[in-house]
Coordinates of C-alpha atoms (C1' of nucleotides) in Angstrom, one line a residue:
Chain A
M1 CA -29.1 -13.8 1.1
S2 CA -25.4 -12.3 1.1
S3 CA -24.0 -13.3 -1.2
P4 CA -21.5 -15.7 -2.5
T5 CA -18.2 -14.4 -2.9
P6 CA -16.2 -17.2 -4.0
D7 CA -12.2 -16.1 -4.7
S8 CA -13.0 -13.8 -2.2
A9 CA -11.3 -13.1 1.3
A10 CA -7.8 -12.4 2.2
A11 CA -5.6 -15.3 2.1
S12 CA -3.2 -14.3 4.7
T13 CA -3.1 -17.6 6.0
P14 CA -0.8 -20.2 4.7
A15 CA -2.2 -22.5 2.2
A16 CA -2.3 -26.4 3.5
P17 CA -1.2 -28.4 0.9
A18 CA -3.2 -28.5 -2.4
K19 CA -6.6 -31.7 -2.1
S20 CA -7.1 -32.6 -5.8
M21 CA -10.2 -32.1 -6.9
D22 CA -10.5 -34.3 -9.7
A23 CA -9.1 -37.3 -6.4
I24 CA -12.4 -36.3 -4.0
M25 CA -14.6 -36.3 -7.0
S26 CA -13.4 -40.0 -8.4
L27 CA -13.6 -41.3 -4.8
C28 CA -16.9 -39.5 -4.0
K29 CA -18.2 -41.6 -6.9
R30 CA -16.0 -44.4 -6.3
R31 CA -17.8 -45.0 -2.8
G32 CA -21.1 -43.4 -3.6
F33 CA -21.2 -40.6 -2.2
V34 CA -22.2 -37.9 -5.3
Y35 CA -23.6 -39.2 -8.6
Q36 CA -24.0 -37.1 -10.9
A37 CA -27.8 -36.8 -11.6
S38 CA -28.6 -38.1 -14.9
E39 CA -26.1 -39.4 -15.5
I40 CA -26.7 -42.2 -17.9
Y41 CA -28.0 -39.5 -20.1
G42 CA -25.3 -37.7 -20.5
G43 CA -26.6 -36.0 -17.3
I44 CA -28.4 -32.8 -16.6
N45 CA -25.9 -29.5 -16.1
G46 CA -25.7 -28.3 -12.4
F47 CA -27.6 -30.8 -10.9
W48 CA -26.1 -33.6 -8.7
D49 CA -27.3 -36.6 -7.1
Y50 CA -26.3 -38.5 -3.6
G51 CA -25.5 -42.2 -3.8
P52 CA -25.8 -43.8 -0.5
L53 CA -23.1 -43.0 1.8
G54 CA -23.6 -38.8 0.3
T55 CA -27.1 -39.6 1.8
L56 CA -26.2 -40.5 5.1
L57 CA -23.8 -37.5 5.5
K58 CA -25.9 -35.2 4.3
R59 CA -28.6 -36.1 6.9
N60 CA -25.9 -36.6 9.5
L61 CA -25.8 -32.7 8.6
R62 CA -28.9 -31.4 8.6
E63 CA -29.6 -33.8 11.7
A64 CA -27.3 -32.1 13.8
W65 CA -28.1 -28.7 12.7
V66 CA -31.6 -29.3 13.6
Q67 CA -30.7 -30.8 16.8
D68 CA -28.1 -28.2 17.8
V69 CA -30.0 -24.6 16.6
V70 CA -33.8 -26.4 17.1
M71 CA -34.0 -29.5 19.7
N72 CA -31.2 -28.0 22.0
P73 CA -30.7 -24.8 20.7
C74 CA -26.9 -23.2 21.2
W75 CA -26.0 -26.6 23.0
G76 CA -28.3 -24.3 25.7
R77 CA -26.2 -21.7 25.4
N78 CA -28.0 -18.9 27.1
G79 CA -28.4 -15.8 24.3
P80 CA -27.0 -11.9 25.3
D81 CA -29.6 -11.8 26.6
G82 CA -29.4 -14.0 29.9
Q83 CA -32.1 -16.3 28.3
P84 CA -31.8 -19.9 27.1
V85 CA -32.5 -19.8 23.2
E86 CA -35.9 -19.8 21.7
M87 CA -36.1 -21.7 18.4
V88 CA -38.9 -23.6 16.8
M89 CA -39.4 -25.1 13.0
V90 CA -41.5 -24.9 9.9
D91 CA -42.0 -26.2 6.5
T92 CA -42.9 -23.6 4.1
R93 CA -43.9 -24.8 0.3
I94 CA -41.6 -24.5 -2.6
I95 CA -43.7 -22.4 -4.3
Q96 CA -45.1 -19.8 -2.7
H97 CA -47.7 -16.8 -4.1
P98 CA -45.8 -14.9 -6.7
K99 CA -46.0 -12.0 -5.0
V100 CA -43.9 -13.3 -2.4
W101 CA -40.7 -12.7 -4.8
K102 CA -42.0 -9.1 -6.0
A103 CA -41.9 -8.3 -1.9
S104 CA -38.8 -9.7 -1.6
G105 CA -37.2 -8.4 -4.4
H106 CA -35.8 -11.4 -6.5
V107 CA -37.9 -11.0 -9.4
D108 CA -35.9 -8.2 -10.0
G109 CA -33.1 -9.0 -9.0
F110 CA -33.3 -11.9 -10.8
N111 CA -34.4 -10.6 -14.0
D112 CA -31.6 -8.4 -15.0
P113 CA -31.5 -7.6 -19.0
M114 CA -27.9 -8.0 -20.2
V115 CA -26.5 -6.8 -23.4
D116 CA -23.6 -8.8 -24.4
C117 CA -20.5 -7.6 -26.9
K118 CA -20.2 -9.1 -29.8
L119 CA -16.8 -8.0 -29.7
T120 CA -14.9 -8.5 -26.5
K121 CA -17.3 -11.1 -25.2
G122 CA -18.2 -8.1 -22.2
R123 CA -21.4 -8.6 -21.1
Y124 CA -23.2 -6.0 -18.7
R125 CA -26.0 -5.2 -16.8
Y126 CA -29.1 -2.9 -19.4
D127 CA -29.4 -0.6 -16.7
H128 CA -26.1 -0.1 -15.8
V129 CA -25.2 1.0 -19.7
M130 CA -24.2 4.4 -20.3
V131 CA -23.1 6.6 -23.5
Y132 CA -21.8 9.7 -24.1
V133 CA -23.0 11.8 -26.6
P134 CA -22.9 15.7 -28.0
E135 CA -24.8 18.2 -25.7
N136 CA -27.1 18.2 -28.5
G137 CA -28.1 15.2 -28.3
Q138 CA -27.0 14.9 -31.9
P139 CA -24.2 12.8 -33.1
G140 CA -25.0 12.7 -36.5
D141 CA -23.3 9.9 -38.2
K142 CA -20.9 9.6 -35.8
P143 CA -20.0 6.9 -33.3
V144 CA -21.2 7.6 -29.7
F145 CA -19.5 5.7 -26.7
A146 CA -21.1 3.6 -24.1
Y147 CA -19.6 2.6 -20.6
V148 CA -20.3 1.4 -17.3
G149 CA -19.5 4.1 -14.4
D150 CA -17.1 3.6 -11.8
Q151 CA -15.3 1.2 -14.8
P152 CA -12.1 1.7 -16.0
S153 CA -14.8 2.2 -20.1
E154 CA -16.0 5.5 -18.1
A155 CA -12.9 7.6 -18.2
K156 CA -11.3 5.9 -21.6
Q157 CA -14.9 6.4 -23.8
R158 CA -15.1 10.1 -22.1
K159 CA -11.5 11.0 -23.3
K160 CA -12.7 9.3 -27.0
A161 CA -15.9 11.1 -26.8
E162 CA -14.7 14.5 -25.8
K163 CA -12.0 14.2 -28.5
T164 CA -14.8 13.3 -31.5
F165 CA -17.7 16.1 -29.8
G166 CA -16.4 18.5 -27.5
K167 CA -19.1 18.6 -24.9
V168 CA -20.4 15.5 -23.7
I169 CA -23.5 14.2 -21.7
S170 CA -24.7 11.0 -21.0
V171 CA -27.7 9.0 -21.1
P172 CA -28.4 5.8 -20.2
L173 CA -28.4 3.2 -23.4
A174 CA -31.7 2.2 -22.9
S175 CA -32.9 6.1 -24.1
L176 CA -30.9 4.9 -28.2
P177 CA -33.2 3.6 -30.6
Q178 CA -32.1 0.1 -31.8
P179 CA -30.3 -1.1 -33.5
W180 CA -27.1 0.1 -31.6
A181 CA -25.5 0.4 -35.2
R182 CA -23.3 3.4 -33.9
V183 CA -22.1 2.8 -30.0
I184 CA -19.1 1.3 -29.5
G185 CA -19.4 -0.9 -26.4
P186 CA -17.3 -0.3 -23.5
D187 CA -14.5 -2.1 -24.2
A188 CA -14.9 -2.4 -27.7
E189 CA -13.4 -0.6 -30.3
E190 CA -15.7 -0.6 -33.2
P191 CA -19.3 0.0 -33.3
G192 CA -22.5 -2.6 -34.1
S193 CA -20.9 -4.6 -31.2
L194 CA -23.7 -4.8 -28.3
T195 CA -26.5 -7.2 -28.7
E196 CA -30.0 -6.3 -28.3
P197 CA -30.6 -6.8 -24.3
R198 CA -31.7 -10.9 -23.1
M199 CA -33.4 -11.8 -20.1
F200 CA -31.3 -13.7 -17.8
N201 CA -33.8 -15.8 -15.9
L202 CA -32.4 -16.3 -12.3
M203 CA -35.8 -17.6 -11.2
F204 CA -37.2 -20.9 -12.4
D205 CA -40.4 -20.6 -12.7
T206 CA -43.4 -23.3 -13.7
V207 CA -47.2 -23.3 -14.0
P208 CA -49.1 -24.3 -11.4
G209 CA -53.0 -25.9 -12.3
A210 CA -53.0 -28.0 -15.7
I211 CA -53.8 -25.4 -18.4
R212 CA -50.4 -23.4 -18.9
D213 CA -51.3 -20.3 -18.5
E214 CA -48.4 -17.0 -18.0
A215 CA -50.7 -15.0 -15.7
N216 CA -50.4 -18.6 -13.2
K217 CA -47.3 -18.8 -13.5
A218 CA -45.0 -19.1 -10.4
Y219 CA -41.6 -19.7 -9.2
L220 CA -39.6 -22.4 -7.3
R221 CA -38.0 -20.6 -4.3
P222 CA -34.8 -19.2 -5.1
E223 CA -34.4 -19.6 -1.0
T224 CA -36.3 -20.7 2.0
A225 CA -36.0 -17.4 4.8
Q226 CA -39.2 -15.8 2.7
G227 CA -41.4 -18.8 3.5
I228 CA -40.0 -18.3 7.0
F229 CA -40.9 -14.5 6.8
V230 CA -44.2 -14.9 4.8
Q231 CA -45.9 -17.1 8.3
A232 CA -43.9 -15.5 10.9
K233 CA -47.2 -13.7 11.7
N234 CA -48.6 -17.0 12.0
V235 CA -46.3 -18.4 13.7
W236 CA -46.3 -15.8 16.8
D237 CA -50.2 -15.8 16.6
T238 CA -50.7 -19.8 17.8
N239 CA -47.7 -20.3 19.4
R240 CA -46.1 -19.1 22.8
V241 CA -42.9 -17.7 21.4
R242 CA -42.3 -14.5 22.1
V243 CA -39.7 -12.0 20.8
P244 CA -36.3 -12.9 20.4
F245 CA -37.2 -15.8 19.0
G246 CA -36.2 -18.1 16.0
I247 CA -37.5 -19.9 13.4
A248 CA -36.0 -21.8 11.6
Q249 CA -35.9 -24.2 8.2
T250 CA -34.1 -26.9 5.2
G251 CA -35.2 -27.5 1.8
P252 CA -34.5 -27.2 -1.4
S253 CA -33.4 -24.0 -3.7
F254 CA -33.8 -23.2 -6.9
R255 CA -31.7 -20.5 -9.0
N256 CA -30.5 -20.7 -12.1
E257 CA -27.3 -19.8 -11.7
V258 CA -25.1 -18.5 -15.5
T259 CA -22.7 -21.1 -15.0
P260 CA -22.8 -24.0 -12.3
R261 CA -19.5 -25.0 -11.0
N262 CA -17.1 -26.4 -8.9
F263 CA -18.7 -30.3 -7.8
T264 CA -21.4 -29.4 -6.4
F265 CA -20.3 -25.6 -5.0
R266 CA -23.1 -23.9 -7.2
S267 CA -25.7 -26.2 -8.0
R268 CA -29.0 -24.8 -9.6
E269 CA -31.2 -27.0 -7.1
F270 CA -29.4 -26.7 -3.5
E271 CA -30.9 -27.0 -0.1
Q272 CA -30.6 -24.7 2.6
M273 CA -30.4 -24.4 6.5
E274 CA -31.4 -21.0 7.3
I275 CA -32.4 -18.7 10.3
E276 CA -34.5 -15.6 11.1
F277 CA -34.3 -14.8 14.2
F278 CA -36.2 -12.1 15.9
V279 CA -35.2 -9.5 17.9
V280 CA -37.0 -6.5 19.6
P281 CA -35.8 -3.2 17.6
P282 CA -33.4 -0.8 18.9
E283 CA -36.5 1.8 20.3
H284 CA -38.2 -0.3 21.7
L285 CA -35.2 -1.5 24.1
E286 CA -35.7 -1.1 27.6
G287 CA -33.1 -0.4 30.9
D288 CA -30.1 -2.5 30.5
E289 CA -30.7 -4.2 27.2
K290 CA -29.8 -1.0 25.1
T291 CA -26.0 -2.8 25.6
T292 CA -26.8 -6.2 26.5
A293 CA -29.4 -7.3 24.4
D294 CA -29.6 -5.3 21.4
P295 CA -29.3 -6.3 17.8
F296 CA -26.2 -6.3 17.2
A297 CA -25.4 -8.4 20.1
W298 CA -27.7 -11.1 18.7
Y299 CA -26.3 -10.6 15.4
R300 CA -22.5 -11.7 17.3
F301 CA -23.9 -14.1 19.6
W302 CA -25.3 -16.0 16.1
R303 CA -21.9 -15.4 14.2
D304 CA -19.7 -16.6 16.7
W305 CA -21.6 -19.5 18.2
R306 CA -22.6 -21.0 14.3
M307 CA -18.6 -20.5 13.3
T308 CA -17.9 -23.2 16.5
W309 CA -20.9 -24.8 15.2
W310 CA -19.0 -25.7 11.9
Q311 CA -15.6 -26.3 13.9
S312 CA -17.7 -28.8 16.2
I313 CA -18.5 -31.5 13.2
G314 CA -14.8 -31.4 11.9
L315 CA -14.6 -27.9 9.5
K316 CA -11.3 -27.0 12.1
G317 CA -8.7 -25.3 11.5
E318 CA -7.6 -22.7 9.3
N319 CA -9.9 -23.8 6.6
L320 CA -12.5 -21.7 7.8
I321 CA -12.9 -18.4 8.5
L322 CA -15.5 -15.8 9.6
R323 CA -14.4 -12.7 7.2
E324 CA -17.1 -9.5 8.4
H325 CA -18.2 -8.0 5.5
D326 CA -17.1 -4.5 5.0
K327 CA -19.6 -1.6 4.8
D328 CA -19.8 -1.1 1.1
E329 CA -20.2 -5.0 0.9
L330 CA -23.4 -4.8 2.8
A331 CA -26.9 -4.9 1.1
H332 CA -28.9 -1.6 2.0
Y333 CA -31.4 -2.9 4.2
S334 CA -28.0 -5.0 6.3
Q335 CA -26.1 -3.2 9.3
A336 CA -23.8 -6.2 9.4
T337 CA -22.8 -9.0 7.3
S338 CA -20.7 -12.1 7.8
D339 CA -19.5 -14.7 5.7
I340 CA -18.1 -17.9 7.3
E341 CA -15.8 -19.7 4.3
Y342 CA -14.3 -22.6 3.4
R343 CA -10.9 -22.8 1.4
F344 CA -12.0 -25.1 -1.1
P345 CA -9.6 -27.1 -3.6
F346 CA -10.8 -25.2 -5.9
T347 CA -11.3 -22.0 -3.9
A348 CA -7.6 -22.0 -2.6
P349 CA -6.3 -19.4 -1.8
G350 CA -9.5 -18.1 -2.1
F351 CA -12.3 -18.7 0.4
G352 CA -16.0 -19.9 -1.1
E353 CA -19.0 -19.0 1.1
L354 CA -20.4 -21.9 3.9
E355 CA -22.9 -19.9 5.5
G356 CA -24.1 -15.8 6.1
I357 CA -25.2 -14.3 9.0
A358 CA -26.5 -11.0 8.4
Y359 CA -28.8 -8.3 10.3
R360 CA -31.3 -7.6 7.7
G361 CA -33.6 -4.7 10.6
N362 CA -37.0 -5.0 9.6
F363 CA -36.6 -4.9 5.6
D364 CA -38.0 -7.8 4.8
L365 CA -41.6 -8.1 7.3
S366 CA -41.9 -4.4 6.2
Q367 CA -41.5 -5.5 2.4
H368 CA -44.3 -8.3 3.3
Q369 CA -46.6 -5.7 5.0
K370 CA -46.1 -3.6 2.2
H371 CA -47.2 -5.7 -0.4
S372 CA -49.6 -8.2 1.6
G373 CA -51.2 -5.2 3.3
T374 CA -50.9 -8.1 6.3
K375 CA -50.0 -5.9 9.9
M376 CA -46.4 -8.0 10.2
E377 CA -46.2 -6.6 13.5
Y378 CA -45.9 -8.3 16.8
R379 CA -47.5 -7.3 19.8
D380 CA -45.0 -7.3 22.8
T381 CA -46.7 -7.8 26.1
A382 CA -43.4 -7.7 27.9
R383 CA -43.0 -3.5 27.0
G384 CA -44.6 -0.3 27.2
E385 CA -46.3 1.9 30.2
I386 CA -47.1 -0.5 33.5
L387 CA -50.4 -0.7 34.3
P388 CA -52.4 -0.4 37.5
N389 CA -52.9 -4.3 37.4
G390 CA -48.2 -4.9 36.9
S391 CA -48.8 -5.9 33.9
R392 CA -47.7 -4.0 30.6
R393 CA -49.7 -2.6 28.6
G394 CA -47.6 -3.9 25.4
V395 CA -45.9 -2.2 22.4
A396 CA -46.3 -3.2 18.7
Y397 CA -43.3 -3.8 16.1
I398 CA -42.2 -5.4 13.5
P399 CA -39.6 -7.3 14.7
H400 CA -35.6 -7.1 13.5
V401 CA -33.9 -10.0 11.9
I402 CA -31.4 -11.7 12.0
E403 CA -30.0 -14.4 9.5
P404 CA -27.9 -16.7 9.7
S405 CA -28.4 -18.7 6.2
A406 CA -26.0 -21.9 5.5
G407 CA -25.8 -23.9 2.6
L408 CA -26.3 -27.4 3.2
D409 CA -24.8 -29.5 0.3
R410 CA -22.1 -27.1 0.6
G411 CA -21.8 -28.0 4.0
V412 CA -21.5 -31.4 3.1
L413 CA -18.5 -30.8 0.3
A414 CA -16.9 -28.9 3.1
L415 CA -16.8 -32.4 5.1
L416 CA -16.0 -34.1 2.3
C417 CA -13.0 -31.8 1.2
E418 CA -12.1 -31.7 4.7
A419 CA -12.3 -35.0 5.2
Y420 CA -10.1 -35.8 2.4
T421 CA -7.0 -37.4 3.1
K422 CA -4.0 -39.0 1.5
D423 CA -1.0 -40.4 3.4
E424 CA 1.3 -42.6 1.1
S425 CA 2.7 -44.1 3.9
R426 CA 0.1 -45.7 4.9
P427 CA -1.7 -49.2 3.3
S428 CA -4.9 -46.9 2.8
P429 CA -3.5 -43.8 1.4
E430 CA -7.0 -42.3 0.5
F431 CA -8.8 -42.4 3.3
M432 CA -12.1 -39.6 4.8
K433 CA -11.0 -38.2 8.1
F434 CA -15.1 -37.9 8.8
H435 CA -15.8 -36.3 12.3
P436 CA -17.2 -39.2 14.1
R437 CA -21.2 -37.8 14.3
M438 CA -20.7 -36.9 10.7
A439 CA -20.1 -40.6 9.6
P440 CA -22.3 -41.9 7.5
I441 CA -21.1 -45.0 8.6
K442 CA -20.1 -45.5 12.6
A443 CA -18.2 -48.6 12.9
A444 CA -17.8 -51.8 11.3
V445 CA -17.4 -56.1 13.1
F446 CA -15.2 -58.3 11.5
P447 CA -14.4 -61.5 11.7
L448 CA -10.0 -61.8 11.9
V449 CA -10.6 -65.0 9.2
D450 CA -14.2 -66.8 8.3
K451 CA -14.5 -69.4 10.7
D452 CA -13.9 -71.1 13.8
G453 CA -16.5 -69.1 15.4
M454 CA -15.5 -65.7 14.9
P455 CA -17.7 -65.3 11.8
E456 CA -20.8 -66.4 14.9
T457 CA -19.4 -63.9 17.2
A458 CA -19.0 -60.7 14.6
A459 CA -22.7 -61.0 13.4
K460 CA -23.9 -60.9 17.5
L461 CA -21.9 -57.7 17.8
H462 CA -23.4 -56.7 14.5
A463 CA -26.2 -57.5 15.6
A464 CA -26.2 -55.9 19.0
L465 CA -24.3 -52.3 17.7
R466 CA -26.9 -51.6 14.9
K467 CA -29.7 -52.0 17.4
R468 CA -28.5 -49.4 19.3
F469 CA -26.5 -46.9 17.0
G470 CA -28.6 -48.2 13.7
H471 CA -30.5 -44.8 14.0
L472 CA -27.6 -42.6 13.4
G473 CA -25.6 -44.4 10.9
M474 CA -24.8 -47.5 9.0
I475 CA -23.2 -50.5 11.0
E476 CA -21.5 -52.5 8.6
T477 CA -19.8 -56.4 8.2
D478 CA -17.8 -57.9 6.1
A479 CA -16.4 -61.2 6.2
K480 CA -14.7 -61.4 2.5
Q481 CA -11.2 -61.2 2.0
S482 CA -8.3 -60.2 4.0
I483 CA -8.1 -57.7 6.9
G484 CA -6.2 -55.4 5.4
K485 CA -8.3 -54.6 2.6
R486 CA -11.3 -54.4 4.9
Y487 CA -9.6 -51.9 7.3
A488 CA -8.8 -49.7 3.8
R489 CA -12.2 -50.3 2.3
M490 CA -13.3 -48.7 5.9
D491 CA -10.7 -46.0 5.6
E492 CA -12.2 -44.7 2.6
A493 CA -15.7 -44.3 3.6
G494 CA -14.3 -42.7 6.5
C495 CA -16.2 -45.4 8.8
P496 CA -14.4 -44.0 12.0
F497 CA -14.0 -47.9 14.7
C498 CA -13.6 -50.7 13.2
F499 CA -13.8 -54.1 16.1
T500 CA -12.4 -57.4 14.7
I501 CA -13.2 -60.6 16.2
D502 CA -9.9 -63.1 16.5
G503 CA -8.7 -66.2 17.8
D504 CA -8.7 -64.2 21.6
T505 CA -12.1 -63.3 21.4
A506 CA -13.8 -66.8 22.7
K507 CA -10.8 -67.1 25.2
D508 CA -11.0 -64.0 27.4
Q509 CA -13.5 -61.6 25.7
T510 CA -11.8 -59.1 24.3
V511 CA -12.3 -57.5 20.6
T512 CA -9.5 -55.0 18.7
V513 CA -10.7 -51.3 18.2
R514 CA -9.0 -50.5 15.5
D515 CA -9.0 -46.1 15.1
R516 CA -9.2 -45.0 11.2
D517 CA -7.1 -42.1 12.2
T518 CA -3.6 -43.5 13.2
G519 CA -4.4 -47.2 12.6
A520 CA -3.3 -48.2 15.9
Q521 CA -5.2 -50.8 17.5
H522 CA -6.2 -51.9 21.7
R523 CA -7.9 -54.6 22.9
L524 CA -11.1 -54.1 24.5
N525 CA -14.0 -56.2 26.3
I526 CA -16.6 -57.4 23.9
D527 CA -19.4 -56.1 26.5
A528 CA -17.5 -52.5 26.5
V529 CA -18.0 -52.1 22.7
P530 CA -21.2 -50.3 23.2
A531 CA -20.3 -47.4 25.8
F532 CA -16.6 -47.1 23.7
L533 CA -18.8 -46.3 20.6
A534 CA -21.3 -44.0 22.8
E535 CA -18.9 -41.7 23.8
K536 CA -17.1 -41.4 20.8
L537 CA -20.5 -41.0 19.1
G538 CA -21.2 -38.2 21.6
V539 CA -24.3 -40.0 22.6
Chain B
rG1 C1' -23.0 -17.4 -23.4
rC2 C1' -17.6 -16.9 -25.0
rG3 C1' -13.0 -19.1 -25.3
rG4 C1' -9.0 -23.3 -24.2
rG5 C1' -8.8 -28.7 -22.4
rC6 C1' -11.4 -33.5 -21.6
rG7 C1' -15.3 -37.5 -23.1
rU8 C1' -12.3 -45.8 -23.8
rA9 C1' -14.4 -51.2 -18.1
rG10 C1' -17.4 -49.1 -11.6
rC11 C1' -12.2 -46.2 -11.0
rU12 C1' -6.9 -44.6 -13.4
rC13 C1' -6.1 -44.9 -18.2
rA14 C1' -3.0 -47.0 -22.8
rG15 C1' -4.3 -47.6 -27.9
rU16 C1' -2.4 -41.9 -34.5
rG17 C1' -7.6 -45.5 -40.1
rG18 C1' -7.7 -52.6 -39.9
rU19 C1' -10.3 -58.6 -34.6
rA20 C1' -11.1 -53.3 -27.9
rG21 C1' -6.9 -53.4 -24.2
rA22 C1' -3.5 -53.4 -19.0
rG23 C1' -4.1 -52.1 -13.6
rC24 C1' -6.6 -51.8 -9.5
rA25 C1' -12.0 -52.9 -8.1
rU26 C1' -16.1 -56.2 -8.2
rC27 C1' -17.9 -61.6 -8.3
rA28 C1' -16.9 -67.5 -7.7
rC29 C1' -14.0 -71.1 -5.4
rG30 C1' -9.6 -72.7 -3.0
rU31 C1' -6.2 -70.3 1.3
rU32 C1' -6.4 -67.6 6.0
rG33 C1' -4.1 -65.6 12.1
rC34 C1' -4.0 -57.6 12.2
rC35 C1' -3.1 -53.7 7.8
rA36 C1' -5.3 -52.9 0.0
rA37 C1' -2.0 -61.1 1.0
rC38 C1' -1.9 -65.2 -2.6
rG39 C1' -4.1 -69.2 -6.8
rU40 C1' -7.4 -70.4 -9.9
rG41 C1' -11.7 -68.8 -12.7
rA42 C1' -15.6 -65.3 -14.5
rG43 C1' -18.3 -61.6 -15.1
rG44 C1' -18.3 -56.3 -17.1
rG45 C1' -17.9 -51.4 -22.7
rU46 C1' -23.6 -49.4 -28.3
rC47 C1' -15.4 -46.3 -26.8
rG48 C1' -20.4 -39.1 -24.2
rA49 C1' -24.7 -38.9 -27.7
rG50 C1' -26.0 -38.0 -33.8
rG51 C1' -24.9 -37.3 -38.7
rG52 C1' -20.6 -37.4 -42.5
rU53 C1' -15.9 -39.1 -45.2
rU54 C1' -14.1 -44.7 -45.8
rC55 C1' -13.7 -51.0 -48.1
rA56 C1' -13.1 -49.6 -43.2
rA57 C1' -14.2 -45.0 -37.9
rG58 C1' -12.2 -44.8 -30.5
rU59 C1' -8.8 -42.8 -33.9
rC60 C1' -10.1 -37.8 -39.7
rC61 C1' -14.6 -34.1 -40.0
rC62 C1' -19.4 -31.5 -38.3
rU63 C1' -23.4 -30.7 -34.6
rU64 C1' -24.3 -31.7 -29.9
rC65 C1' -24.0 -33.5 -24.0
rG66 C1' -21.1 -33.1 -20.0
rC67 C1' -17.0 -32.3 -16.9
rC68 C1' -12.6 -29.4 -15.6
rC69 C1' -9.4 -24.1 -16.7
rG70 C1' -10.2 -19.1 -17.7
rC71 C1' -13.7 -15.1 -18.9
rU72 C1' -18.7 -13.3 -17.5
rC73 C1' -22.6 -14.3 -13.6
rC74 C1' -24.0 -15.4 -8.3
rA75 C1' -29.8 -10.8 -6.5

RNA sequence: GCGGGCGUAGCUCAGUGGUAGAGCAUCACGUUGCCAACGUGAGGGUCGAGGGUUCAAGUCCCUUCGCCCGCUCCA
């Protein structure tokens, strides 16, 4: 739940040649990666659909995450405690009991009333606006001066107020009767420019049940994490999992962003891939664990492995950074947070958040325990007093949690931006350099020309590759038009390998393999194609 | 929500009040011998939407929707 911070982060590394977001968006539509939602009706702000290739790209990213996080956690690496990482998965609902969001803090956080200044176009959180009034609280018919603490307006307005009234005190704007005709906005010169406080509904609401009744109001989840927390007790009560272990989940979330922006980067409906990894609270650690397996050791483990993971699927190089939050950037309940950020064309030279890794203590589970009245304690039978029969008495605690929370759609966008390559020296200047594991189309099989038995041989190889690799992605074939055009089309779709049947195939059973990134070709026995592809795809 | 820019074919764009256009892409047929080849032909547009001015609106005016940029917001 760390806050996205586009445009943040040090731009210490030199900027790579800027890619044009317009060109990327244009290719995304042309090749069926991303379409505007409801486009034929004029579109709907903040929502995007995936076309055939985009859907597969997103699926490949999600599947890679599930595979590497849940099925074979952290590629089999041991955690800081020297044990294999344990992970299970859940699938919780978009709509939860409304109290879930009260407990999580989202109802209050999502419903900040704001006041706008009609003169300066400034917008301020209602509860942050203070007003300087005379010591006796009686300004008479003189104007009073509003400000927001820690902003330039504070000193400026105080000076003006003291000039008008002498000694002043500050009171909340909320304590003054509306309309605020005599209030000068924090950055305004004239009084009366502040609007009444208005609610910004940052959570979508809905009403379950056939009869619309405000009392039944529920919310579309703004994050998948709370579904995990709410079911955490059920998971450890009914599965043989032991702390430390994690619960993972992917799925859509909804935020009523004020300004959807930057293609799919800030959408109102988006998909997350979240882990809540439960660890032993520091006070229950024993012996060596205090140094090897404390929550911070797990935090660093996840932070570093998540960074490595993003690199492994193609986000290499200086466009990907790991940024540790400064102390003053941390939420009050978090003791350490870092972001994995990507330099998107629209954030450059800054970065936009892909994933946040936060050590959240026991804040969330404690909140749910408090609001639900259900004990969210885990009984750790590997700790506590050693009993005469050799077993442990066990201790009960609310586990601490490390939360690696990634944006799936943001990941897809980063893959698209990273893959997009322009090289005017190539016959196909625009191409998508996807990592083979992410590529929606894994391979294509072409007859060099549409005759002399080549199409038949191509069809056979195509069918064989589909049977073996079709579960990973598309295997294409195409006999129309010139070979160059077919290669170029595959380049734009990001297909890493093309196998071409030519005149020699019938004689010596070889085909050519063309590499997308270099255009280089070499010959390969037709029977060796599946093994070649398997090796390249890492399967 | 505010300010600025933009919206014409799948894509990129031309069209300053008078018959809706180009290149690329797509499809068909022919040709084909490794990098967006060539020939012939075809399909594809309520000019974002709605309203107004005018004999006549892609073009001028108003409203609205969407996208881009800058603010604002991003728990």
